[in-house]
Amino acid sequence: MNAIRKIGNLFSLFRQAFGEYAWSIALMAALNFLSGLLEGIGVTAIIPLFSFIGGATKANDTISLAIAELFRFLHLPYTAKFLLFFMVALFLSKAVFLFFSQQITAKIMADFEERTRSMLLRITFAARWPFLSSQKVGHLDQMLTTEVVASSSILYYLSGAALVSANLIIYSILVLNISTIIALLAFISGACIFFVFLPLLTKTKIVSIDMVRENKRLAHFANEHTIG
């Protein structure tokens, strides 16, 4: 129940911070997902290509049959040359989608950082002196230079998560096509590794919180002694 509450709070904070960029974030995630799909399909197309190179007349695996059906639907000859062109086109399309996604991500991050810094400065300058005198020198500096950048980096990780999700889907299908047993063993191994390193993730979270506090303390110490 506590975990569900934390996830709900996380989504609520994300909506408050990036709600006005909802459509741009959705477009960014969609482009990254498509980019990952195209990359995965391009990699899996190596299987039928190797079949042509090896001299096999026809590959019978699921992926090769699906690609052959796509060529038939597009009225293209299913040959090694056209299959190679198909792979190149997929990787080029992937690069184009990824480029536009990165441009959108960079624009959102820059706009978020600019607006957040402006808001923090506006609120600070509008505050009364009794409140300002109770604050520590250097904390605002850390918020403007470090914490705002760290907050905007959430979009970067979200962009990467969409790309990884698409790759996970495609490569899972590829592994299942090769061997169900191997896919099951890989899944079990991945789950075991996750739970083994889960305590390290918790430790990393604690260290990150301590690092933020230490940065603020050092900034306060440096600014206070500089002012004299």
mmCIF file with all atom_site columns, C-alpha atoms in Angstrom, residues 32-44 89-95 166-167:
data_model
loop_
_atom_site.group_PDB
_atom_site.id
_atom_site.type_symbol
_atom_site.label_atom_id
_atom_site.label_alt_id
_atom_site.label_comp_id
_atom_site.label_asym_id
_atom_site.label_entity_id
_atom_site.label_seq_id
_atom_site.pdbx_PDB_ins_code
_atom_site.Cartn_x
_atom_site.Cartn_y
_atom_site.Cartn_z
_atom_site.occupancy
_atom_site.B_iso_or_equiv
_atom_site.pdbx_formal_charge
_atom_site.auth_seq_id
_atom_site.auth_comp_id
_atom_site.auth_asym_id
_atom_site.auth_atom_id
_atom_site.pdbx_PDB_model_num
ATOM 1  C CA . ASN A 1 32  ? 11.612 6.905  -29.084 1.00 0.00 ? 32  ASN A CA 1
ATOM 2  C CA . PHE A 1 33  ? 9.359  3.861  -29.005 1.00 0.00 ? 33  PHE A CA 1
ATOM 3  C CA . LEU A 1 34  ? 9.147  3.791  -32.806 1.00 0.00 ? 34  LEU A CA 1
ATOM 4  C CA . SER A 1 35  ? 12.905 4.271  -32.994 1.00 0.00 ? 35  SER A CA 1
ATOM 5  C CA . GLY A 1 36  ? 13.421 1.270  -30.745 1.00 0.00 ? 36  GLY A CA 1
ATOM 6  C CA . LEU A 1 37  ? 10.984 -0.835 -32.757 1.00 0.00 ? 37  LEU A CA 1
ATOM 7  C CA . LEU A 1 38  ? 12.710 0.009  -36.031 1.00 0.00 ? 38  LEU A CA 1
ATOM 8  C CA . GLU A 1 39  ? 16.099 -0.840 -34.548 1.00 0.00 ? 39  GLU A CA 1
ATOM 9  C CA . GLY A 1 40  ? 14.823 -4.148 -33.225 1.00 0.00 ? 40  GLY A CA 1
ATOM 10 C CA . ILE A 1 41  ? 13.171 -5.093 -36.517 1.00 0.00 ? 41  ILE A CA 1
ATOM 11 C CA . GLY A 1 42  ? 16.353 -4.164 -38.375 1.00 0.00 ? 42  GLY A CA 1
ATOM 12 C CA . VAL A 1 43  ? 18.419 -6.413 -36.121 1.00 0.00 ? 43  VAL A CA 1
ATOM 13 C CA . THR A 1 44  ? 16.000 -9.333 -36.410 1.00 0.00 ? 44  THR A CA 1
ATOM 14 C CA . ALA A 1 89  ? 16.103 1.992  -44.484 1.00 0.00 ? 89  ALA A CA 1
ATOM 15 C CA . LEU A 1 90  ? 15.025 0.841  -41.028 1.00 0.00 ? 90  LEU A CA 1
ATOM 16 C CA . PHE A 1 91  ? 18.225 2.041  -39.361 1.00 0.00 ? 91  PHE A CA 1
ATOM 17 C CA . LEU A 1 92  ? 18.104 5.378  -41.194 1.00 0.00 ? 92  LEU A CA 1
ATOM 18 C CA . SER A 1 93  ? 14.469 5.858  -40.157 1.00 0.00 ? 93  SER A CA 1
ATOM 19 C CA . LYS A 1 94  ? 15.449 4.962  -36.610 1.00 0.00 ? 94  LYS A CA 1
ATOM 20 C CA . ALA A 1 95  ? 18.153 7.648  -36.664 1.00 0.00 ? 95  ALA A CA 1
ATOM 21 C CA . ALA A 1 166 ? 10.656 -1.043 -27.482 1.00 0.00 ? 166 ALA A CA 1
ATOM 22 C CA . ASN A 1 167 ? 13.980 -2.883 -27.644 1.00 0.00 ? 167 ASN A CA 1
#
